[in-house]
Coordinates of C-alpha atoms and ligand atoms in Angstrom, one line a residue:
H1 CA 51.3 160.8 106.0
F2 CA 48.0 162.0 107.5
L3 CA 49.9 164.0 110.1
E4 CA 52.2 165.4 107.4
N5 CA 49.2 166.5 105.3
V6 CA 47.7 168.2 108.3
I7 CA 50.8 170.1 109.4
L8 CA 51.6 171.2 105.9
H9 CA 48.1 172.4 105.2
E10 CA 47.7 176.1 104.7
K11 CA 44.8 176.4 107.1
F12 CA 46.8 174.6 109.8
L13 CA 49.9 176.8 109.2
S14 CA 47.9 180.0 109.3
G15 CA 46.1 179.0 112.4
Q16 CA 42.8 179.5 110.7
Y17 CA 41.2 176.1 111.5
D18 CA 38.5 175.0 113.8
T19 CA 37.1 171.6 114.9
T20 CA 35.6 170.9 111.5
F21 CA 38.9 171.2 109.8
I22 CA 39.6 167.5 109.4
D23 CA 36.0 166.7 108.4
K24 CA 35.8 169.4 105.8
T25 CA 39.2 169.0 104.3
P26 CA 39.1 165.9 102.1
E27 CA 42.6 166.4 100.6
L28 CA 44.1 165.5 104.0
F29 CA 43.3 161.9 103.2
V30 CA 45.1 161.8 99.9
F31 CA 48.4 160.2 100.5
P32 CA 51.4 160.0 98.2
K33 CA 52.1 156.7 96.5
R34 CA 55.0 155.0 98.1
K35 CA 56.6 152.8 95.6
D36 CA 59.7 150.8 96.4
R37 CA 61.8 153.5 97.9
G38 CA 64.8 151.4 98.2
T39 CA 65.0 150.6 94.5
K40 CA 64.5 154.2 93.6
M41 CA 67.2 155.4 95.9
L42 CA 69.6 152.7 94.6
T43 CA 68.9 153.8 91.0
Y44 CA 69.8 157.4 91.9
I45 CA 73.0 156.2 93.6
A46 CA 74.0 154.0 90.7
Q47 CA 73.3 156.7 88.2
T48 CA 75.3 159.3 90.1
T49 CA 78.2 156.9 90.7
L50 CA 78.4 156.1 87.0
N51 CA 77.4 159.4 85.3
G52 CA 78.0 162.1 87.9
G53 CA 75.6 164.1 90.1
E54 CA 73.6 167.2 89.2
G55 CA 75.8 169.7 87.5
M56 CA 78.8 167.7 88.3
P57 CA 80.9 165.5 86.0
S58 CA 81.5 161.9 87.0
K59 CA 84.5 161.6 89.2
D60 CA 85.8 159.5 92.0
K61 CA 84.2 160.2 95.4
P62 CA 86.8 162.0 97.4
S63 CA 87.5 161.0 101.1
F64 CA 86.2 163.4 103.6
S65 CA 86.9 163.7 107.4
P66 CA 84.0 163.1 109.7
L67 CA 82.0 166.2 110.4
L68 CA 82.5 167.8 113.8
I69 CA 79.0 168.5 115.1
P70 CA 78.9 170.3 118.5
E71 CA 77.0 168.5 121.2
V72 CA 73.8 170.2 122.4
N73 CA 73.1 170.0 126.1
H74 CA 69.4 169.2 126.1
S75 CA 69.1 169.5 129.8
Q76 CA 69.7 173.2 129.4
K77 CA 66.7 175.2 128.4
L78 CA 67.0 177.0 125.0
Q79 CA 67.7 180.7 125.6
S80 CA 65.0 182.9 124.2
G81 CA 66.1 185.4 121.6
T82 CA 64.9 188.0 119.1
K83 CA 62.1 185.8 117.8
Q84 CA 60.4 185.9 121.3
I85 CA 60.9 189.7 121.3
L86 CA 59.1 189.9 118.0
D87 CA 56.3 187.7 119.2
E88 CA 55.9 189.8 122.3
K89 CA 56.3 193.3 121.0
G90 CA 55.4 193.1 117.4
P91 CA 57.5 194.5 114.5
D92 CA 57.4 198.1 115.7
G93 CA 58.4 197.1 119.2
L94 CA 61.2 194.9 117.9
A95 CA 62.5 197.8 115.8
K96 CA 62.5 200.1 118.8
W97 CA 64.2 197.4 120.9
L98 CA 66.9 197.1 118.2
K99 CA 67.6 200.8 118.2
D100 CA 68.0 200.7 122.0
Q101 CA 70.8 198.1 121.9
K102 CA 74.2 199.5 122.7
E103 CA 76.2 196.8 121.1
V104 CA 76.1 196.2 117.3
M105 CA 74.1 193.1 116.5
L106 CA 74.9 190.3 114.0
T107 CA 73.0 188.6 111.3
D108 CA 74.5 185.3 110.3
T109 CA 74.3 184.6 106.6
T110 CA 76.1 181.2 106.6
F111 CA 72.8 179.4 105.8
R112 CA 72.2 181.6 102.7
D113 CA 74.3 184.3 101.2
A114 CA 77.6 182.9 102.3
H115 CA 77.1 179.7 100.3
Q116 CA 75.3 181.6 97.5
S117 CA 78.4 183.7 97.1
L118 CA 81.1 181.1 97.6
L119 CA 79.6 177.7 96.6
A120 CA 77.0 178.5 93.9
T121 CA 74.2 178.2 96.5
R122 CA 74.7 174.5 96.7
V123 CA 74.6 173.8 100.5
R124 CA 71.9 171.1 101.1
T125 CA 69.2 171.1 103.8
N126 CA 70.7 168.0 105.4
D127 CA 73.9 169.9 106.1
L128 CA 72.0 172.9 107.4
L129 CA 69.9 170.8 109.7
Q130 CA 72.7 169.1 111.5
I131 CA 74.1 172.5 112.7
A132 CA 70.7 174.1 113.3
E133 CA 70.1 173.1 116.9
P134 CA 73.7 173.7 118.0
T135 CA 73.5 177.2 116.4
A136 CA 70.2 178.0 118.2
H137 CA 71.7 176.8 121.5
M138 CA 75.2 178.4 121.2
L139 CA 74.4 181.7 119.4
P140 CA 71.1 182.8 120.9
N141 CA 72.2 186.5 120.8
L142 CA 72.2 186.8 117.1
F143 CA 69.8 189.4 115.6
S144 CA 68.8 187.0 112.8
I145 CA 69.8 184.1 110.7
E146 CA 69.5 184.6 107.0
M147 CA 68.6 181.3 105.6
W148 CA 66.3 181.7 102.6
G149 CA 65.6 183.8 99.6
G150 CA 67.9 185.0 96.8
A151 CA 68.9 182.1 94.8
T152 CA 68.4 179.4 97.4
F153 CA 64.8 178.9 96.3
D154 CA 65.2 177.8 92.7
V155 CA 68.6 176.2 93.2
A156 CA 67.1 173.9 95.8
Y157 CA 64.6 172.5 93.3
R158 CA 66.9 172.7 90.2
F159 CA 70.1 171.3 91.5
L160 CA 69.6 169.9 95.0
K161 CA 66.3 168.2 94.2
E162 CA 64.8 169.3 97.4
D163 CA 61.9 171.5 98.5
P164 CA 62.9 174.9 99.8
W165 CA 59.7 175.1 101.9
E166 CA 60.6 172.0 103.7
R167 CA 64.0 173.5 104.5
L168 CA 62.3 176.5 106.0
L169 CA 59.8 174.4 108.1
K170 CA 62.5 172.0 109.4
L171 CA 65.0 174.7 110.3
R172 CA 62.3 176.8 112.0
N173 CA 61.4 173.8 114.1
K174 CA 65.1 173.4 115.2
M175 CA 65.8 177.1 115.7
P176 CA 62.8 178.7 117.5
N177 CA 64.6 181.5 119.3
V178 CA 66.3 183.7 116.6
L179 CA 64.6 185.7 113.9
F180 CA 64.7 184.1 110.4
Q181 CA 65.5 186.4 107.6
M182 CA 65.1 186.2 103.9
L183 CA 66.1 188.2 100.8
L184 CA 63.1 189.2 98.7
R185 CA 63.5 190.7 95.2
S186 CA 60.3 192.8 95.6
S187 CA 58.1 192.1 92.5
N188 CA 60.7 189.5 91.3
A189 CA 60.1 187.5 94.6
V190 CA 62.7 184.8 94.5
G191 CA 62.8 184.8 90.7
Y192 CA 64.3 186.8 87.8
K193 CA 61.2 188.4 86.3
N194 CA 58.1 190.3 87.4
Y195 CA 55.2 188.4 88.9
P196 CA 51.6 189.4 89.3
D197 CA 50.7 191.2 92.5
N198 CA 48.6 188.4 94.0
L199 CA 51.6 186.0 93.7
I200 CA 53.8 188.4 95.6
Q201 CA 51.1 188.7 98.3
E202 CA 50.6 185.0 98.5
F203 CA 54.3 184.3 98.6
V204 CA 54.8 186.7 101.5
E205 CA 51.9 185.3 103.5
K206 CA 52.9 181.7 103.1
S207 CA 56.6 182.5 103.8
S208 CA 55.5 184.2 107.0
N209 CA 53.4 181.3 108.0
A210 CA 56.2 178.9 107.3
G211 CA 58.7 180.8 109.5
I212 CA 60.2 184.0 107.9
D213 CA 60.3 187.0 110.3
V214 CA 62.4 189.6 108.6
F215 CA 62.0 190.3 104.9
R216 CA 64.9 192.2 103.3
I217 CA 63.1 193.8 100.4
F218 CA 65.0 195.4 97.5
D219 CA 64.4 196.5 94.0
S220 CA 67.1 195.8 91.4
L221 CA 66.9 199.4 90.2
N222 CA 66.2 201.0 93.7
W223 CA 62.8 201.9 92.3
V224 CA 60.7 202.5 95.4
D225 CA 57.4 202.2 93.5
G226 CA 58.4 198.6 92.8
M227 CA 58.9 197.8 96.5
K228 CA 55.7 199.2 98.0
L229 CA 53.5 196.1 97.4
A230 CA 56.1 193.8 99.1
I231 CA 56.5 196.2 102.0
E232 CA 52.7 196.4 102.5
S233 CA 52.4 192.6 102.3
V234 CA 55.0 192.1 105.0
R235 CA 53.3 194.6 107.2
E236 CA 49.9 193.0 106.7
N237 CA 51.4 189.7 108.0
N238 CA 52.8 191.4 111.1
K239 CA 56.4 190.7 110.1
I240 CA 59.4 192.9 109.8
A241 CA 59.8 194.9 106.6
E242 CA 63.5 195.6 106.1
A243 CA 63.2 197.9 103.1
T244 CA 66.6 198.1 101.5
I245 CA 68.7 200.5 99.4
C246 CA 71.2 198.9 97.1
Y247 CA 74.5 200.7 97.3
T248 CA 76.1 201.5 94.0
G249 CA 78.9 203.7 92.8
D250 CA 81.1 205.5 95.3
I251 CA 79.9 208.5 97.3
L252 CA 83.6 209.5 97.8
D253 CA 84.1 210.0 94.1
V254 CA 83.2 213.6 93.5
G255 CA 83.3 213.1 89.7
R256 CA 80.4 210.7 89.9
Q257 CA 77.3 212.5 91.2
K258 CA 74.4 210.2 90.2
Y259 CA 74.4 208.3 93.4
D260 CA 75.5 210.8 96.1
L261 CA 74.7 211.1 99.7
K262 CA 71.6 213.1 98.9
Y263 CA 70.3 210.3 96.7
Y264 CA 70.6 207.8 99.5
K265 CA 69.1 210.1 102.1
N266 CA 66.1 210.7 99.8
M267 CA 65.6 207.1 99.2
A268 CA 65.9 206.2 102.9
Q269 CA 63.2 208.8 103.7
E270 CA 61.0 207.5 101.0
L271 CA 61.3 203.9 102.4
E272 CA 60.6 205.2 105.9
T273 CA 57.4 206.8 104.6
S274 CA 56.5 203.6 102.7
G275 CA 56.4 201.6 106.0
A276 CA 59.9 200.2 106.6
H277 CA 60.6 198.9 110.1
I278 CA 64.3 198.6 109.4
L279 CA 66.4 200.3 106.8
G280 CA 68.7 197.9 105.0
I281 CA 71.8 198.9 103.1
K282 CA 72.7 196.2 100.6
D283 CA 76.2 196.6 99.4
M284 CA 75.9 193.6 97.0
A285 CA 79.2 194.1 95.3
G286 CA 81.3 195.3 98.3
L287 CA 81.8 198.8 96.9
L288 CA 81.2 200.7 100.2
K289 CA 84.6 201.9 101.3
P290 CA 85.2 202.5 105.0
E291 CA 85.0 206.3 105.0
A292 CA 82.0 206.1 102.7
A293 CA 80.4 203.8 105.2
Y294 CA 81.0 206.3 108.0
Q295 CA 79.5 209.1 106.0
L296 CA 76.6 207.1 104.7
I297 CA 75.5 205.7 108.0
S298 CA 76.0 209.0 109.9
T299 CA 73.8 210.8 107.3
L300 CA 71.1 208.1 107.3
K301 CA 71.1 208.0 111.1
E302 CA 70.4 211.7 111.1
S303 CA 67.8 211.7 108.5
T304 CA 65.6 208.7 109.5
D305 CA 64.4 207.2 112.8
L306 CA 64.9 203.6 111.5
P307 CA 67.4 201.1 112.8
I308 CA 70.0 200.4 110.1
H309 CA 71.1 197.0 108.9
L310 CA 74.3 196.9 106.7
H311 CA 75.2 194.1 104.3
T312 CA 78.4 193.9 102.4
H313 CA 80.6 191.4 100.6
D314 CA 84.3 191.1 101.5
T315 CA 85.5 190.9 97.9
S316 CA 88.0 193.7 98.2
G317 CA 89.3 192.6 101.6
N318 CA 88.0 195.9 103.2
G319 CA 84.9 194.4 104.7
I320 CA 85.9 194.5 108.4
F321 CA 87.3 198.1 108.1
T322 CA 84.0 199.1 106.4
Y323 CA 82.0 197.5 109.2
A324 CA 84.2 199.1 111.9
R325 CA 83.5 202.6 110.5
A326 CA 79.8 201.9 110.0
I327 CA 79.7 200.8 113.7
D328 CA 81.5 204.0 114.7
A329 CA 78.7 205.8 112.9
G330 CA 76.0 203.9 114.8
V331 CA 74.9 201.1 112.5
D332 CA 72.6 198.7 114.4
V333 CA 73.1 195.3 112.7
V334 CA 75.7 194.0 110.2
D335 CA 75.8 190.7 108.2
V336 CA 78.6 188.3 108.9
A337 CA 79.3 184.6 108.3
A338 CA 81.0 181.9 110.3
G339 CA 84.8 182.1 109.6
P340 CA 85.2 179.2 107.2
M341 CA 82.3 180.4 105.1
A342 CA 83.4 184.1 105.2
G343 CA 85.6 186.4 103.3
L344 CA 86.2 187.0 99.5
T345 CA 82.8 187.2 97.7
S346 CA 81.0 186.2 100.9
Q347 CA 80.3 188.3 104.0
P348 CA 83.1 189.3 106.5
S349 CA 83.9 186.8 109.2
A350 CA 81.9 187.0 112.5
Q351 CA 84.9 186.1 114.5
T352 CA 87.2 188.5 112.8
L353 CA 84.8 191.3 113.4
Y354 CA 84.5 190.3 117.1
H355 CA 88.2 190.5 117.6
A356 CA 88.6 193.7 115.5
L357 CA 86.2 195.4 118.0
E358 CA 88.0 194.2 121.1
G359 CA 88.2 197.2 123.5
K360 CA 85.3 199.0 121.7
S361 CA 82.0 199.6 123.5
R362 CA 80.0 198.3 120.6
Q363 CA 81.7 194.9 120.4
P364 CA 78.8 192.4 119.7
K365 CA 77.5 190.2 122.5
V366 CA 78.2 186.7 121.1
N367 CA 80.0 183.7 122.5
I368 CA 83.2 183.7 120.5
D369 CA 84.1 180.2 121.6
A370 CA 80.8 178.9 120.4
Y371 CA 81.4 180.6 117.0
E372 CA 84.8 178.8 116.8
E373 CA 83.2 175.5 117.7
I374 CA 80.4 175.9 115.1
S375 CA 83.1 176.9 112.6
H376 CA 84.7 173.5 112.9
Y377 CA 81.5 172.1 111.4
W378 CA 81.5 174.6 108.5
E379 CA 85.1 173.8 107.8
G380 CA 84.1 170.2 107.1
I381 CA 81.0 171.2 105.1
R382 CA 82.9 173.5 102.8
E383 CA 85.1 170.5 101.8
Y384 CA 82.0 168.7 100.5
Y385 CA 81.3 171.5 98.0
Q386 CA 84.9 172.0 96.7
D387 CA 83.7 171.4 93.1
F388 CA 81.6 174.5 93.3
E389 CA 84.3 176.9 94.5
S390 CA 84.8 180.0 92.2
G391 CA 88.6 179.8 92.2
M392 CA 89.0 183.3 93.6
K393 CA 91.9 183.0 96.0
A394 CA 92.8 186.5 97.2
P395 CA 91.1 189.8 97.8
H396 CA 90.0 191.4 94.6
T397 CA 90.1 195.2 94.5
E398 CA 89.2 195.4 90.8
I399 CA 85.6 195.1 92.1
Y400 CA 85.8 198.9 92.6
F401 CA 86.2 199.3 88.9
H402 CA 83.8 196.7 87.3
E403 CA 81.2 196.6 90.2
M404 CA 80.0 193.1 89.6
P405 CA 77.9 191.8 92.5
G406 CA 79.5 189.1 94.7
G407 CA 77.3 186.4 93.4
Q408 CA 77.6 187.3 89.8
Y409 CA 81.4 187.3 89.4
S410 CA 82.0 183.6 89.4
N411 CA 78.7 183.0 87.5
L412 CA 79.6 185.4 84.6
K413 CA 83.1 183.9 84.5
Q414 CA 81.6 180.5 84.0
Q415 CA 79.2 181.9 81.3
A416 CA 82.1 183.5 79.6
K417 CA 84.0 180.2 79.6
A418 CA 81.0 178.4 78.2
V419 CA 80.9 180.7 75.2
G420 CA 84.6 180.5 74.6
L421 CA 85.6 183.8 76.1
E422 CA 87.7 182.5 79.0
S423 CA 91.0 184.0 77.6
R424 CA 89.2 187.3 77.1
W425 CA 88.0 187.6 80.7
N426 CA 89.8 190.9 81.3
E427 CA 88.1 192.3 78.3
V428 CA 84.7 191.1 79.7
K429 CA 85.3 193.0 83.0
T430 CA 86.2 196.2 81.2
M431 CA 83.2 195.8 78.9
F432 CA 80.9 195.3 82.0
R433 CA 81.8 198.7 83.2
Q434 CA 81.4 200.2 79.8
V435 CA 78.0 198.7 79.3
N436 CA 77.0 200.0 82.7
D437 CA 77.9 203.5 81.6
M438 CA 76.1 203.1 78.3
F439 CA 72.9 202.1 80.3
G440 CA 73.2 205.3 82.3
D441 CA 75.1 203.9 85.3
I442 CA 72.4 201.7 86.8
V443 CA 72.1 199.7 90.0
K444 CA 73.4 196.2 89.4
V445 CA 71.9 193.4 91.4
T446 CA 69.7 190.5 90.5
P447 CA 68.0 190.8 87.9
S448 CA 69.4 194.2 86.6
S449 CA 73.0 192.8 86.9
K450 CA 72.0 190.0 84.5
V451 CA 71.0 192.6 81.9
I452 CA 74.4 194.2 82.1
G453 CA 76.1 190.7 82.1
D454 CA 74.1 189.5 79.1
M455 CA 74.8 192.6 77.1
T456 CA 78.5 192.5 78.0
L457 CA 79.0 188.9 76.8
F458 CA 76.9 189.7 73.7
M459 CA 79.2 192.6 72.8
V460 CA 82.5 190.9 73.5
Q461 CA 81.4 187.7 71.7
N462 CA 80.3 189.6 68.6
D463 CA 83.2 192.1 68.8
L464 CA 80.8 195.0 69.0
T465 CA 81.9 198.5 70.3
E466 CA 79.6 201.1 71.8
E467 CA 79.7 203.0 68.4
D468 CA 78.6 199.8 66.6
I469 CA 75.5 199.6 68.8
Y470 CA 74.3 203.0 67.7
E471 CA 75.4 202.6 64.1
K472 CA 74.4 199.1 63.4
G473 CA 71.7 198.8 66.0
E474 CA 68.9 198.4 63.5
S475 CA 70.1 195.0 62.4
I476 CA 71.2 193.7 65.8
D477 CA 69.0 191.2 67.7
F478 CA 69.7 192.1 71.3
P479 CA 69.5 189.5 74.2
D480 CA 66.0 189.0 75.6
S481 CA 66.9 190.4 79.0
V482 CA 68.2 193.6 77.4
I483 CA 65.0 194.1 75.4
E484 CA 62.9 193.5 78.5
F485 CA 64.9 196.0 80.5
A486 CA 64.5 198.6 77.7
Q487 CA 60.7 197.9 77.7
G488 CA 60.5 198.7 81.4
Y489 CA 59.7 195.2 82.4
I490 CA 62.1 195.1 85.3
G491 CA 61.2 198.7 86.5
Q492 CA 62.3 202.3 85.9
P493 CA 65.9 203.2 86.4
Y494 CA 66.8 206.3 88.5
Q495 CA 66.8 209.3 86.1
G496 CA 65.3 207.2 83.3
F497 CA 66.6 205.2 80.4
P498 CA 69.2 206.7 78.0
E499 CA 66.9 207.5 75.2
K500 CA 69.1 206.9 72.2
L501 CA 70.1 203.5 73.4
Q502 CA 66.5 202.6 74.4
K503 CA 65.3 203.4 70.9
V504 CA 68.0 201.3 69.3
I505 CA 67.1 198.3 71.5
L506 CA 63.3 198.6 71.3
K507 CA 63.0 199.3 67.5
D508 CA 59.2 199.3 67.1
K509 CA 58.4 197.9 70.5
E510 CA 56.7 200.0 73.2
A511 CA 58.0 200.7 76.6
I512 CA 55.9 200.9 79.8
T513 CA 56.3 203.4 82.6
V514 CA 53.9 201.8 85.1
R515 CA 54.7 198.9 87.5
P516 CA 54.8 195.7 85.4
G517 CA 52.7 194.0 88.1
E518 CA 49.8 196.3 87.3
L519 CA 49.6 194.9 83.8
L520 CA 49.9 191.2 84.7
E521 CA 46.8 189.0 85.1
P522 CA 46.4 187.7 88.7
I523 CA 47.2 184.0 89.1
D524 CA 44.0 181.9 89.5
F525 CA 45.2 179.7 92.4
K526 CA 42.0 177.7 92.5
E527 CA 42.3 176.6 88.9
L528 CA 46.0 176.0 89.3
R529 CA 45.3 173.8 92.3
N530 CA 42.8 171.7 90.4
S531 CA 45.0 171.2 87.4
L532 CA 48.0 170.3 89.5
F533 CA 45.9 167.9 91.5
E534 CA 44.9 166.2 88.3
T535 CA 48.5 166.0 87.0
L536 CA 50.1 164.9 90.2
N537 CA 47.3 163.0 92.0
R538 CA 48.3 164.1 95.5
Q539 CA 47.5 166.8 97.9
I540 CA 48.6 170.1 96.5
T541 CA 49.9 172.4 99.2
S542 CA 49.9 176.2 98.9
F543 CA 53.6 175.9 98.8
D544 CA 53.4 173.8 95.7
L545 CA 51.1 176.3 94.1
I546 CA 53.5 179.2 94.7
S547 CA 56.5 177.3 93.5
H548 CA 54.7 176.3 90.3
A549 CA 53.5 179.8 89.7
L550 CA 57.1 181.1 90.2
Y551 CA 58.9 178.4 88.3
P552 CA 56.5 176.1 86.3
K553 CA 59.2 174.0 84.6
V554 CA 61.6 173.9 87.4
F555 CA 58.9 172.7 89.8
M556 CA 57.5 170.1 87.4
D557 CA 61.1 168.8 86.7
Y558 CA 61.5 168.5 90.4
T559 CA 58.3 166.5 90.9
E560 CA 59.3 164.2 88.0
F561 CA 62.7 163.6 89.7
C562 CA 60.9 162.7 92.9
E563 CA 58.7 160.3 91.0
S564 CA 61.7 158.6 89.6
Y565 CA 64.0 158.6 92.5
G566 CA 62.1 159.6 95.6
D567 CA 63.3 162.1 98.2
M568 CA 67.0 162.3 97.8
S569 CA 67.5 165.0 100.4
V570 CA 67.9 162.1 102.8
L571 CA 71.3 161.2 101.4
D572 CA 74.5 162.5 102.8
T573 CA 76.1 165.1 100.6
P574 CA 79.1 163.2 99.3
T575 CA 76.8 160.4 98.2
F576 CA 74.3 162.8 96.7
F577 CA 77.0 164.4 94.5
Y578 CA 79.4 161.5 93.9
G579 CA 77.5 158.3 94.5
M580 CA 79.3 155.4 96.2
K581 CA 82.7 153.8 96.1
L582 CA 83.0 150.1 95.5
G583 CA 82.8 148.3 98.8
E584 CA 81.5 151.3 100.6
Q585 CA 78.6 151.1 103.1
I586 CA 76.3 153.9 104.1
E587 CA 73.3 154.4 106.3
V588 CA 70.3 156.4 105.1
E589 CA 67.5 157.4 107.4
I590 CA 64.6 157.6 105.0
E591 CA 62.2 158.6 107.7
K592 CA 62.4 158.9 111.5
G593 CA 63.3 155.5 112.9
K594 CA 63.6 153.9 109.5
T595 CA 67.2 153.4 108.3
L596 CA 68.5 151.7 105.2
I597 CA 71.9 150.1 105.2
V598 CA 73.4 150.2 101.7
K599 CA 76.6 148.6 100.5
L600 CA 77.9 148.8 96.9
V601 CA 79.2 145.2 96.3
S602 CA 80.2 145.2 92.7
I603 CA 79.7 146.8 89.3
S604 CA 79.7 144.7 86.1
E605 CA 81.7 145.5 83.0
P606 CA 79.7 147.4 80.3
K607 CA 77.4 145.3 78.2
E608 CA 77.1 145.8 74.4
D609 CA 74.2 148.2 74.9
G610 CA 76.3 150.4 77.1
T611 CA 74.6 149.4 80.4
R612 CA 76.3 148.2 83.6
V613 CA 74.8 146.3 86.5
F614 CA 75.3 147.6 90.0
Y615 CA 75.0 144.9 92.8
F616 CA 74.0 146.4 96.1
D617 CA 73.3 144.9 99.5
L618 CA 70.3 146.7 100.9
N619 CA 69.5 145.7 104.5
G620 CA 71.1 142.3 103.9
Q621 CA 69.4 141.6 100.5
T622 CA 71.0 141.7 97.1
R623 CA 69.6 144.2 94.7
E624 CA 70.6 144.6 91.0
I625 CA 70.3 148.0 89.3
T626 CA 71.0 148.4 85.6
V627 CA 72.2 151.8 84.5
K628 CA 73.3 153.2 81.1
D629 CA 76.9 154.5 80.9
E630 CA 76.5 158.0 79.4
S631 CA 80.2 158.8 79.1
Ligands
LIG1 C1 70.0 187.8 95.1 O1 69.0 188.5 94.8 O2 70.1 186.6 95.1 C2 71.1 188.5 95.7 O3 71.9 188.0 96.5 C3 71.4 189.9 95.3

C-alpha cells in the first residue's frame, strides 16, 4: 500500500518531487484499513444473487461463452505510435504531423462512446483491461483511443462501483503507444452543470498527469466563450486541444439558415484563434448527411489551417457514406468502433470503413485482420451487457427530424416509460422537435439536450401545447433544468434566448450574460482535503478531491459502497451483475498473486424475518452470509 500511495500521489504523478518527497509527505504512510475482504466480497455476491445487481432486477445468471482474448507476443517489441510522436514533437508538432498524413486516421471509440451509446456506458474496467494490451500491440497505427470522459466518469462511480481514475491509470500502463483521448464538456467538465474555473483547471491538469493526451472540448451551445478556459488549460499542460464544433441542423436545408456553412466557418476560425491544435466536428446525433459532410469539410479545410477530426453516430445508417465523402474532402481523422460495438447509435464500424475505402488512396493504415480478431473479444463482451441494450434494431432515419443525440434517444425513452408515456413515444419525439423550435433551434448535446428532453416530457405529461406555455406560463412551475437554461447558467445560445419564452420561464428571476464560472466561488481544495481526510481517515488523493468536487454525493456513496463491500471491480462482469449460480465456482484475483476461489454451495429457505443464509466455500473454508430478500 505504501507503493500505491506513492504512485498515486499528485506530486509523483506530476513529476514534481525530489529526494525529500517521502520524508516530507506523511500521508504516504496512511494505509487503508483492510477488513476481511473475503466476507465483504461474499456479502456483495450473495446480495446480488438474491436481489439483483446495480440498476438490474434480480434474474438468473445467463450462461456466456468464454471470452476470446487475442494472445500478445511479448517477445515482439511494442510498436511506437502517436503517443511517442506527441512526446517528441509536442502538440503543435503532432498537429502538423497529422496534417501531413496521406491516409485518413482512425480514433477508436470502443472504450468510451460506443458503449456509452449502445450499452448505457456500462462496460467495466475489467473488460477494458483484458483487451488493452492486445489492442496496443495489434492496432499501433490508430490516431487515438477514446476511453474517458462524457458519461463514463460518473457512471463508473454510480453504477459500476469503480474509480474512473484507476481505469485511466491502468489502461495507460497497458497502452503506452497510442494517444488517449477524452470528451470534455468545457465548463461542465464531465458533469451536467457549470463548475468553478479552478475545478476545470485542476481537472485538466490531473487528467493530463494520469494519461489523457487529446481533449475534445465542446460547449453544449457552441458558445466559444465557454470553451476558452478549457482550451487554455489543456495548452498549459502541453496536451492537445481538440476544440470542437457541435454540428446541428442541416446545411443542405436552404429553408433553415441559422446554422449554415458560414456559421460553421466563423466558429472554426474563432476556435483556431482561441488556441485549438485540432478542429473537432462533433455530429452527436448523426445529422451530417454525406453531401453536407463534403461541403462542410471542404469549407473548413479552406478556411483554417487545423487538422480536422470528425465524429458521427451511425443512427441513420448513413455513417460510412458520410465518412467517405468527408474523406474525399480531406478530413484527417474519423471516429470508428470495433465492428461488434459499432453501428446504430454508436460510431460506424472500423472494418466497414476500411473495406468501403478499398481502392482509394486514403484507405486507413490499419491491420484489418487484427481488427477482426479484436472484434471477437468485443462480440463476447457485448453479450455480458445485453440487459442494457436500447432495443433499437435497425437504422433510424427519423433522427433527421427529431435530432436527439445518440446517447439521449434510449435514455429519454426510458424516462418516458418511467413516467407512463411509453405508449405516447411518437408524440414525445414530435414534441422534442417542437420544443427545440420554441427554444430558438438550439444545439442539443449534454447538457442542453437534457433541457429540451425535460421540457418535452413535462409538456407531454401535462398535456401542454406551445400556446398553453405562453398563456398559462405564469402559473406553471417549469423543470429546474429549463429554468437554469433560461437564467443563462449553461451558457448563451447562438443569437440569444427567445425573449418571450425566457420571460415566461424566469418570472421574477434574473438572467446572467457572463460566463457562469466567473460568478462561482473557487473550490478550496486544501479545506476539502482536510475535511475528507477526517471523514474517510485515509490518504486523500487529488483525484478524490476532484471527484468529490464534481459529484459530492455520488463520490461519497461510492466510498460507502467500498467500505461495505470492498473493491468489486475485481469481479468478473457476469458475477458483478448477476451474482452466482448454485454450485458455481469462480476465481477472483483480489490483488496481484492473491486469488480467492469461491463456490456457492447452498442457499437456505427464507426465514420468518425474510432473510436467507448463503453457504459459500472460500478457499476451502465454509462461510455463511445472511442476506435479506428484498423481493
Ligand atoms: C457526452 O457529453 O457525454 C456526449 O457524448 C455528448
